[in-house]
Amino acid sequence: MSIRRTSSVCHVGNIAIGGDNPIRVQSMATTDTNDTEGSVAQAKRIIDAGGELVRFTTQGTREAENMKNISASLKADGYHTPLVADVHFTAHTADVAAQYCEKVRINPGNYVDPGRTFKHLEYTDEEYAEELKKIEAKLVPFINICKEHHTAVRIGVNHGSLSDRIMSRYGDTPEGIVESCMEFLRIFRRENFNDVVISIKASNTVVMVTTVRLLVKTMDQEDMHYPLHLGVTEAGEGEDGRIKSALGIGALLTEGIGDTIRVSLSEEPECEIPVAKKLVELIPECTQLRAEAEASIKDDTITLNLDAADWETFQLKAAMAVGALLIDRKATKLDITSSASFTTPASLISLADAILQAARIKFTKTEYISCPGCGRTLYNLQETIAKIKAATSDLVGLKIGIMGCIVNGPGEMADADYGYVGAGRGKISLYRAKECVLKNIPEEEAVERLLELIHSDRSTNSTN
Ligand code: SF4
């Protein structure tokens, strides 16, 4: 049985994260944060489903200011769940949001460093130290506002939005991702501010799990024990999104890591909560199953015998039980057996294939890396995903990124073969790997143009 990692406690409004507190489940609104009524209604749906924190995107001070109205309306209706502002690109927005929200998420990749452009930058050690001073100069006033208002902070690093500065010095490595976080944490510690939660997310489950483990080790070495928020970004939707999240988050939960989780799905945000709750509920059983499955390994194959009340729980349980074993490549094959009446030999094989794909071992279908959407989303995400899926589901092994905006788009595209990214209202940019090949095309044409791009590349490659 795993023992939960001992973390410090972060106070967020009327709840606490970390320590012996329950693992908190959370989600993020997809509404326009300036739309108070719509945002309040969606937050209520998330909270009614069991969400313990609700995050909103705050692109600028207008959205940050409106968090005051959203918070007041929710409280007037008896909803006291902590609200979180999500800030990218503008440090000043964090200063404003800290006055109205119980928690502010900042992204070290774009808090002071400009958004990623994939340029290689050269720094002397002195110049690099100067860059860190610039971060400190912005961060300390923010920390002081948080202290004054009792606002907690999440340092949320995303593999998809690491800065050019970090990438140039450390490369695209777990060490670079962890350092991006540690640079900020050291400043928080110097300022004696402890209401901090950390997250490191990636759409690639192997990167996510490996990096979070390295973060825990690095924090321990520096005697830091901040609570951890876990999530697989751009996990997609439906069964594949659930399996990918269960595999990545479950790998860490079954080794005692994780104090709050978000299952990011490209669906209505309240749909994320039952899945997250289920993962938390399954920790003891899956920790045991993980040990049994490890003991079963023979000829590079894990044998997993399972039962569950329903098919969705069965899928989550299977992915969670074997996630770490596959990510660590203790085996690369999976044989699932069951006498449950809702399973068939074909469904068990298909589930094993989906789990192996989520662990990036064997690709048997098209891989979609789609963001969950938020107030920054620039087009109808769910409809677009459905259209793209319908037209590309036969392209086995191809990785297609579908991102609502550029925050994580181009970064996660580095892992995808093609990317469909919201560039402006009604405008889409198309990527081939990390190169933007068609900019600002009208949304109505974009899916068709993406298909043309894929098919023309494939016919060129097949004639070469
Ligand atoms: S990539 Fe998607 S979820 Fe992330 S900020 Fe952009 S629209 Fe929101």
XYZ file of C-alpha atoms and ligand atoms in Angstrom:
472
model
C 0.000 0.000 0.000
C 1.463 3.385 -0.952
C 2.013 5.989 1.701
C 1.033 9.500 0.709
C 3.936 11.891 0.331
C 4.095 14.307 3.225
C 3.517 17.807 1.943
C 3.049 21.158 3.559
C -0.458 22.620 3.646
C -1.708 25.357 1.327
C -4.745 27.319 2.551
C -7.129 28.328 -0.209
C -10.190 30.162 1.050
C -12.247 27.743 3.122
C -10.301 24.617 2.141
C -6.768 23.334 2.634
C -4.699 21.388 0.104
C -1.903 19.014 1.061
C -0.912 17.502 4.376
C -3.547 15.029 5.572
C -6.375 16.806 3.779
C -8.432 14.886 1.222
C -7.163 15.007 -2.357
C -9.120 17.903 -3.842
C -10.805 17.660 -7.236
C -11.179 20.679 -9.447
C -12.092 21.951 -12.884
C -11.934 25.054 -15.034
C -14.732 27.094 -16.554
C -14.934 27.434 -20.323
C -17.071 30.579 -20.259
C -16.035 34.134 -21.080
C -14.974 35.486 -17.677
C -16.636 38.816 -18.515
C -19.963 36.988 -18.768
C -20.882 36.971 -15.091
C -24.185 35.145 -15.453
C -22.825 32.374 -17.696
C -19.716 31.970 -15.557
C -21.701 31.748 -12.323
C -24.077 29.172 -13.820
C -21.197 27.013 -15.038
C -19.312 27.308 -11.733
C -22.460 26.115 -9.939
C -22.650 23.070 -12.224
C -19.007 22.244 -11.461
C -19.516 22.730 -7.709
C -22.777 20.762 -7.681
C -20.911 17.895 -9.356
C -18.404 17.955 -6.461
C -15.709 20.381 -7.706
C -13.775 21.833 -4.778
C -12.038 24.630 -6.695
C -13.166 26.395 -9.864
C -10.681 28.143 -12.120
C -11.380 30.912 -14.604
C -9.166 32.337 -17.286
C -8.211 35.967 -16.678
C -6.596 37.275 -19.857
C -6.364 40.829 -18.571
C -7.406 43.182 -15.824
C -10.991 43.381 -17.086
C -11.495 39.646 -16.559
C -9.555 39.770 -13.268
C -11.805 42.595 -12.038
C -14.913 40.673 -13.020
C -13.875 37.828 -10.738
C -15.159 40.134 -7.986
C -18.692 39.973 -9.459
C -18.553 36.236 -10.120
C -17.380 35.602 -6.570
C -20.033 37.894 -5.060
C -22.866 36.248 -7.058
C -21.759 32.765 -6.074
C -21.433 33.693 -2.418
C -24.849 35.376 -2.463
C -26.283 32.035 -3.588
C -24.458 30.120 -0.844
C -21.520 28.855 -2.953
C -18.284 29.465 -1.050
C -16.009 27.247 -3.133
C -12.619 28.883 -3.720
C -12.149 30.523 -7.112
C -8.867 30.494 -8.989
C -7.687 32.988 -11.607
C -5.558 31.618 -14.425
C -2.975 34.112 -15.641
C -0.679 33.969 -18.649
C 1.504 36.639 -20.273
C 0.604 39.624 -18.067
C 2.026 39.662 -14.549
C -0.054 42.718 -13.675
C -3.254 40.701 -14.170
C -2.087 38.405 -11.364
C -1.760 41.422 -9.048
C -5.387 42.384 -9.757
C -6.783 38.845 -9.577
C -5.068 38.240 -6.224
C -7.403 40.811 -4.712
C -10.597 39.007 -5.745
C -9.823 35.283 -5.942
C -8.802 32.746 -3.341
C -5.963 31.530 -5.543
C -4.024 32.707 -8.591
C -2.279 30.413 -11.026
C 0.786 31.864 -12.721
C 2.802 30.205 -15.462
C 6.592 30.604 -15.103
C 6.881 30.111 -18.881
C 5.235 33.443 -19.608
C 4.961 35.404 -16.325
C 7.965 37.628 -17.102
C 9.605 35.737 -19.950
C 7.773 36.466 -23.219
C 5.701 33.731 -24.879
C 7.650 30.942 -26.493
C 8.889 31.426 -30.063
C 11.319 28.465 -30.277
C 14.263 30.861 -30.752
C 17.579 29.814 -29.261
C 18.856 32.501 -26.906
C 22.423 32.820 -25.663
C 23.045 34.115 -22.139
C 26.225 34.569 -20.138
C 25.807 33.531 -16.504
C 25.566 37.214 -15.553
C 22.873 37.872 -18.137
C 20.981 34.809 -16.979
C 21.156 36.014 -13.362
C 19.789 39.381 -14.547
C 16.763 37.614 -16.046
C 16.103 35.960 -12.694
C 16.273 39.367 -11.007
C 13.600 40.629 -13.427
C 11.348 37.754 -12.346
C 11.953 38.552 -8.687
C 11.157 42.235 -9.248
C 7.677 41.299 -10.553
C 7.050 38.396 -8.221
C 7.764 40.080 -4.875
C 5.048 42.776 -5.206
C 2.619 40.024 -6.283
C 3.549 37.927 -3.252
C 2.944 40.943 -1.020
C -0.563 41.390 -2.467
C -1.240 37.692 -1.871
C -0.034 38.005 1.720
C -2.285 40.992 2.301
C -5.382 39.270 0.851
C -4.606 35.721 2.067
C -4.544 34.532 -1.523
C -2.881 31.237 -2.411
C -0.753 30.711 -5.527
C -0.309 27.876 -7.959
C 2.936 27.804 -9.846
C 1.712 26.017 -12.932
C 4.404 24.925 -15.354
C 3.323 23.520 -18.701
C 5.597 21.540 -20.963
C 3.838 23.236 -23.860
C 4.656 26.782 -22.761
C 8.207 26.643 -21.418
C 10.056 29.860 -22.143
C 12.759 30.239 -24.786
C 15.120 31.176 -21.943
C 14.644 27.858 -20.137
C 14.603 25.841 -23.369
C 17.823 27.478 -24.558
C 19.682 26.736 -21.335
C 18.300 23.289 -20.437
C 16.815 21.980 -23.666
C 13.444 20.260 -23.748
C 14.267 18.133 -20.712
C 12.666 17.188 -17.385
C 15.503 19.159 -15.723
C 14.475 22.300 -17.637
C 10.809 21.894 -16.743
C 11.670 21.378 -13.070
C 14.096 24.318 -13.024
C 11.410 26.574 -14.487
C 9.389 25.782 -11.373
C 12.260 25.869 -8.870
C 13.338 29.371 -9.935
C 9.943 30.626 -8.808
C 9.711 28.455 -5.704
C 13.030 29.736 -4.357
C 11.690 33.284 -4.514
C 8.474 32.293 -2.709
C 10.510 30.620 0.000
C 12.835 33.610 0.401
C 9.726 35.750 0.865
C 8.433 33.285 3.460
C 5.198 32.695 1.532
C 3.920 29.145 1.927
C 0.393 28.997 0.512
C 1.719 27.541 -2.703
C 0.682 24.556 -4.828
C 2.789 23.295 -7.729
C 1.809 21.686 -10.989
C 3.813 20.412 -13.890
C 1.656 19.295 -16.765
C 2.260 17.836 -20.207
C 0.109 16.088 -22.771
C 2.735 13.373 -22.998
C 2.114 11.104 -19.991
C 5.716 9.902 -19.878
C 7.007 13.487 -19.696
C 4.396 14.411 -17.088
C 5.095 11.493 -14.746
C 8.891 11.590 -15.110
C 9.014 15.320 -14.519
C 6.713 15.377 -11.496
C 8.813 12.665 -9.882
C 11.957 14.708 -10.570
C 10.283 17.790 -9.109
C 9.464 15.913 -5.891
C 13.083 14.733 -5.625
C 14.459 18.214 -6.324
C 12.118 19.849 -3.808
C 13.102 17.268 -1.176
C 16.776 18.019 -1.789
C 16.048 21.687 -1.112
C 13.831 20.832 1.873
C 10.656 22.026 0.150
C 7.431 20.052 0.478
C 4.780 22.034 -1.366
C 1.561 20.214 -2.298
C 1.150 19.023 -5.867
C -1.629 19.514 -8.380
C -1.635 16.735 -10.993
C -3.022 16.694 -14.501
C -2.388 15.543 -18.050
C -2.981 18.522 -20.323
C -4.754 18.241 -23.649
C -5.813 14.690 -22.785
C -8.698 14.910 -25.272
C -12.211 13.646 -24.689
C -14.294 10.503 -24.369
C -12.696 7.180 -23.488
C -9.225 8.099 -24.727
C -9.141 11.305 -22.668
C -10.206 9.414 -19.549
C -7.706 6.625 -20.116
C -4.823 9.042 -20.725
C -5.653 11.014 -17.572
C -6.126 7.892 -15.449
C -2.810 6.533 -16.665
C -0.745 9.666 -15.986
C -2.464 10.905 -12.830
C -2.985 7.351 -11.551
C 0.712 6.481 -11.982
C 1.559 9.200 -9.461
C -1.428 8.758 -7.135
C -0.528 5.082 -6.692
C 2.901 6.106 -5.470
C 1.527 8.572 -2.946
C 2.099 11.724 -5.001
C -0.658 14.289 -5.523
C -2.776 16.577 -3.334
C -5.259 17.947 -5.864
C -6.134 16.759 -9.368
C -7.798 17.960 -12.499
C -8.851 15.608 -15.277
C -8.724 17.862 -18.362
C -11.311 16.777 -20.906
C -12.479 18.522 -24.065
C -16.051 18.271 -22.758
C -18.285 20.292 -20.446
C -16.180 20.992 -17.334
C -18.629 19.375 -14.925
C -17.997 16.063 -16.754
C -14.434 16.116 -15.402
C -15.469 15.935 -11.754
C -16.945 12.400 -11.530
C -13.853 11.055 -13.308
C -11.515 12.873 -10.915
C -13.516 11.683 -7.913
C -13.401 8.140 -9.186
C -9.603 8.261 -9.546
C -9.262 9.411 -5.937
C -11.651 6.698 -4.775
C -9.677 4.030 -6.651
C -6.277 4.842 -5.105
C -6.150 2.043 -2.476
C -7.435 -0.640 -4.845
C -5.244 0.432 -7.768
C -2.161 0.633 -5.564
C -2.747 -3.004 -4.680
C -3.498 -3.927 -8.314
C -0.337 -2.150 -9.441
C 1.742 -4.366 -7.121
C -0.071 -7.495 -8.320
C 0.324 -6.513 -11.967
C 4.038 -5.860 -11.430
C 4.429 -9.305 -9.899
C 2.649 -10.803 -12.928
C 5.160 -9.504 -15.489
C 6.534 -12.263 -17.649
C 7.965 -12.102 -21.168
C 7.547 -8.314 -21.240
C 3.792 -8.707 -20.614
C 1.651 -7.476 -17.724
C -1.330 -9.693 -16.970
C -4.147 -7.823 -15.318
C -7.252 -9.584 -14.085
C -9.981 -7.080 -13.326
C -13.505 -6.592 -12.246
C -15.541 -3.411 -11.776
C -19.122 -2.245 -11.439
C -19.236 -0.684 -14.916
C -17.159 -0.274 -18.048
C -15.959 3.268 -17.348
C -14.681 2.324 -13.882
C -13.083 -0.757 -15.425
C -11.189 1.399 -17.952
C -10.024 3.894 -15.322
C -8.956 1.130 -12.981
C -6.963 -0.704 -15.651
C -5.139 2.445 -16.794
C -4.427 3.542 -13.236
C -3.169 0.128 -12.119
C -0.628 -0.333 -14.908
C 0.217 3.302 -15.755
C 3.494 3.552 -13.848
C 4.629 0.085 -14.947
C 4.201 1.002 -18.606
C 5.643 4.498 -18.245
C 8.707 2.956 -16.594
C 8.768 0.361 -19.389
C 8.777 -2.511 -16.912
C 6.773 -4.222 -19.666
C 5.532 -3.104 -23.049
C 2.647 -5.532 -23.538
C -0.622 -5.811 -21.675
C -3.046 -8.681 -21.375
C -6.324 -7.835 -19.604
C -8.632 -10.629 -18.495
C -12.028 -10.388 -16.854
C -15.216 -12.276 -16.228
C -17.282 -9.059 -16.031
C -20.408 -9.435 -18.160
C -19.900 -6.099 -19.969
C -16.495 -7.140 -21.351
C -15.746 -9.137 -24.479
C -12.385 -10.417 -25.741
C -12.453 -7.649 -28.365
C -13.231 -4.883 -25.847
C -10.391 -6.042 -23.583
C -7.904 -6.022 -26.475
C -9.078 -2.601 -27.566
C -8.718 -1.277 -23.996
C -5.193 -2.719 -23.726
C -4.326 -1.002 -27.025
C -5.735 2.325 -25.802
C -3.699 2.045 -22.580
C -0.502 1.198 -24.505
C -1.134 4.222 -26.722
C -1.705 6.474 -23.692
C 1.670 5.259 -22.381
C 3.146 5.986 -25.826
C 4.270 2.429 -26.402
C 2.141 1.311 -29.331
C 0.045 3.509 -31.616
C -2.994 1.749 -33.052
C -5.157 4.781 -33.782
C -4.924 8.478 -34.531
C -3.692 10.421 -31.512
C -5.610 13.605 -30.666
C -4.047 16.146 -28.334
C -6.963 18.467 -27.663
C -7.185 21.099 -24.958
C -10.135 21.234 -22.584
C -11.029 24.784 -23.622
C -11.403 27.785 -21.335
C -12.382 31.448 -21.598
C -9.586 31.916 -24.121
C -10.974 29.368 -26.583
C -11.448 31.018 -29.953
C -13.798 28.567 -31.685
C -16.305 25.816 -30.927
C -13.889 23.218 -29.640
C -16.219 20.248 -29.245
C -17.743 20.585 -32.729
C -14.334 21.047 -34.319
C -12.861 18.015 -32.550
C -15.793 15.932 -33.765
C -15.262 17.129 -37.377
C -11.516 16.532 -37.328
C -11.943 13.134 -35.717
C -14.524 12.038 -38.255
C -12.182 12.925 -41.104
C -8.917 11.569 -39.697
C -9.729 8.568 -37.524
C -8.193 6.203 -40.093
C -4.754 7.849 -39.959
C -3.215 5.412 -37.474
C -0.312 6.821 -35.488
C -0.748 10.404 -36.697
C -0.768 12.965 -33.865
C -3.085 15.938 -34.305
C -3.160 18.825 -31.853
C -6.410 20.808 -31.504
C -5.886 23.859 -29.307
C -8.327 26.618 -28.453
C -5.599 29.277 -28.391
C -1.876 29.780 -28.498
C -1.094 29.473 -24.763
C -0.088 25.830 -25.004
C -0.777 25.317 -28.672
C 2.577 25.728 -30.386
C 4.460 24.081 -27.508
C 2.357 20.942 -27.466
C 2.402 20.982 -31.269
C 6.079 20.143 -30.996
C 4.871 16.701 -30.066
C 2.124 16.573 -32.677
C 2.478 16.060 -36.429
C -0.160 18.696 -37.181
C -1.809 21.401 -35.173
C -5.075 23.319 -35.397
C -4.783 26.403 -33.195
C -7.147 29.287 -32.484
C -5.334 32.435 -33.663
C -8.069 35.055 -33.228
C -11.872 35.232 -33.245
C -12.890 33.089 -36.219
C -9.245 32.673 -37.288
C -7.199 29.496 -37.214
C -3.503 28.819 -37.729
C -2.369 25.423 -38.957
C 0.915 23.856 -37.934
C 3.097 21.131 -39.330
C 4.958 19.973 -36.182
C 6.036 23.257 -34.604
C 6.081 25.257 -37.820
C 3.117 27.496 -38.544
C 2.326 26.815 -42.205
C -1.008 28.611 -42.650
C -1.772 31.693 -40.583
C -5.116 33.262 -39.667
C -7.283 31.348 -42.108
C -11.069 31.679 -41.710
C -12.496 29.115 -39.324
C -15.072 27.872 -41.876
C -12.272 26.663 -44.171
C -9.850 25.481 -41.535
C -10.782 21.812 -41.104
C -10.813 21.340 -44.882
C -7.415 23.053 -45.201
C -5.981 20.857 -42.451
C -7.108 17.755 -44.312
C -5.636 19.066 -47.566
C -2.348 19.702 -45.795
C -2.218 16.205 -44.293
C -3.198 14.503 -47.542
C -0.808 16.516 -49.677
C 2.076 15.719 -47.271
C 1.172 12.053 -47.325
C 1.030 11.889 -51.110
C 4.360 13.759 -51.385
C 5.934 11.361 -48.891
C 4.567 8.310 -50.659
C 5.987 9.482 -54.012
C 9.411 10.297 -52.514
S -4.834 25.957 -24.988
Fe -7.068 25.666 -24.618
S -7.312 25.391 -22.393
Fe -5.231 26.211 -22.757
S -5.471 28.426 -22.526
Fe -5.758 27.996 -24.718
S -7.965 27.662 -25.006
Fe -7.555 27.584 -22.789
